[in-house]
Tab-separated table of C-alpha atoms in Angstrom:
chain	number	residue	atom	x	y	z
A	1	UNK	CA	41.555	-40.489	150.805
A	2	UNK	CA	38.929	-42.596	152.559
A	3	UNK	CA	39.038	-46.312	152.037
A	4	UNK	CA	35.643	-47.977	151.859
A	5	UNK	CA	35.635	-51.752	151.968
A	6	UNK	CA	32.604	-53.709	150.879
A	7	UNK	CA	31.215	-55.777	153.725
A	8	UNK	CA	32.011	-59.467	153.681
A	9	UNK	CA	29.812	-60.580	156.605
A	10	UNK	CA	26.571	-59.747	158.385
A	11	UNK	CA	25.868	-59.849	162.108
A	12	UNK	CA	22.367	-60.038	163.599
A	13	UNK	CA	21.757	-58.764	167.104
A	14	UNK	CA	20.585	-60.373	169.262
A	15	UNK	CA	22.392	-63.506	168.087
A	16	UNK	CA	19.667	-65.744	169.517
A	17	UNK	CA	16.305	-65.238	171.154
A	18	UNK	CA	13.493	-67.016	172.910
A	19	UNK	CA	9.977	-65.777	172.269
A	20	UNK	CA	6.546	-66.887	173.356
A	21	UNK	CA	3.603	-66.698	171.003
A	22	UNK	CA	2.807	-63.044	170.391
A	23	UNK	CA	6.169	-61.693	171.595
A	24	UNK	CA	7.922	-59.163	169.401
A	25	UNK	CA	11.640	-58.419	169.423
A	26	UNK	CA	13.461	-55.821	167.291
A	27	UNK	CA	16.599	-57.031	165.532
A	28	UNK	CA	19.544	-55.133	164.118
A	29	UNK	CA	21.807	-56.167	161.280
A	30	UNK	CA	25.325	-54.820	160.965
A	31	UNK	CA	28.288	-55.588	158.780
A	32	UNK	CA	31.570	-56.764	160.274
A	33	UNK	CA	32.644	-53.123	160.659
A	34	UNK	CA	29.693	-52.377	162.960
A	35	UNK	CA	27.891	-50.316	160.341
A	36	UNK	CA	24.156	-50.726	159.783
A	37	UNK	CA	23.445	-53.139	156.974
A	38	UNK	CA	22.447	-51.470	153.733
A	39	UNK	CA	18.793	-51.211	152.801
A	40	UNK	CA	17.406	-54.010	150.724
A	41	UNK	CA	17.872	-56.854	153.197
A	42	UNK	CA	15.799	-59.925	152.462
A	43	UNK	CA	14.391	-61.883	155.384
A	44	UNK	CA	13.495	-65.569	155.361
A	45	UNK	CA	12.281	-67.985	158.007
A	46	UNK	CA	12.488	-71.744	157.964
A	47	UNK	CA	8.993	-71.942	159.474
A	48	UNK	CA	6.698	-68.897	159.410
A	49	UNK	CA	4.229	-70.722	161.674
A	50	UNK	CA	6.822	-70.407	164.478
A	51	UNK	CA	8.351	-66.959	163.860
A	52	UNK	CA	8.727	-64.388	161.141
A	53	UNK	CA	10.233	-60.959	160.567
A	54	UNK	CA	8.094	-57.927	159.905
A	55	UNK	CA	9.716	-54.932	158.226
A	56	UNK	CA	8.509	-51.917	160.162
A	57	UNK	CA	9.362	-48.225	159.880
A	58	UNK	CA	11.342	-48.461	163.149
A	59	UNK	CA	13.232	-51.521	161.882
A	60	UNK	CA	12.866	-55.269	161.465
A	61	UNK	CA	10.992	-57.084	164.224
A	62	UNK	CA	10.816	-60.827	164.909
A	63	UNK	CA	7.332	-61.968	165.910
A	64	UNK	CA	6.663	-65.262	167.710
A	65	UNK	CA	3.810	-67.094	165.967
A	66	UNK	CA	3.861	-70.620	167.386
A	67	UNK	CA	5.622	-73.207	169.525
A	68	UNK	CA	8.915	-74.646	168.296
A	69	UNK	CA	12.205	-73.394	166.973
A	70	UNK	CA	13.219	-72.006	163.619
A	71	UNK	CA	16.023	-70.116	161.936
A	72	UNK	CA	15.550	-66.614	160.568
A	73	UNK	CA	17.995	-65.419	157.919
A	74	UNK	CA	18.931	-61.923	156.732
A	75	UNK	CA	20.600	-61.726	153.349
A	76	UNK	CA	21.787	-59.196	150.827
A	77	UNK	CA	23.865	-59.835	147.758
A	78	UNK	CA	25.937	-62.930	148.497
A	79	UNK	CA	25.920	-62.367	152.279
A	80	UNK	CA	23.632	-64.133	154.751
A	81	UNK	CA	23.387	-64.632	158.510
A	82	UNK	CA	20.895	-66.652	160.551
A	83	UNK	CA	19.636	-66.560	164.142
């Protein structure tokens, strides 16, 4: 018998980042067991003029758009994590 627990937390890697305008950085989302987050993640940014996430075939990528700081959040179901 294999026990499968539903995830109760998300983890985004890297946990923080510094980008200049035009920089792109791939991000990974895992659950607390180190497994890749399920498909269907929703991404949100507090300020898309500073940075946003693009869903690409190779995975989500944060793109620096302007000067400043902002939080980017991955969520699915009732789980969410920000960087």
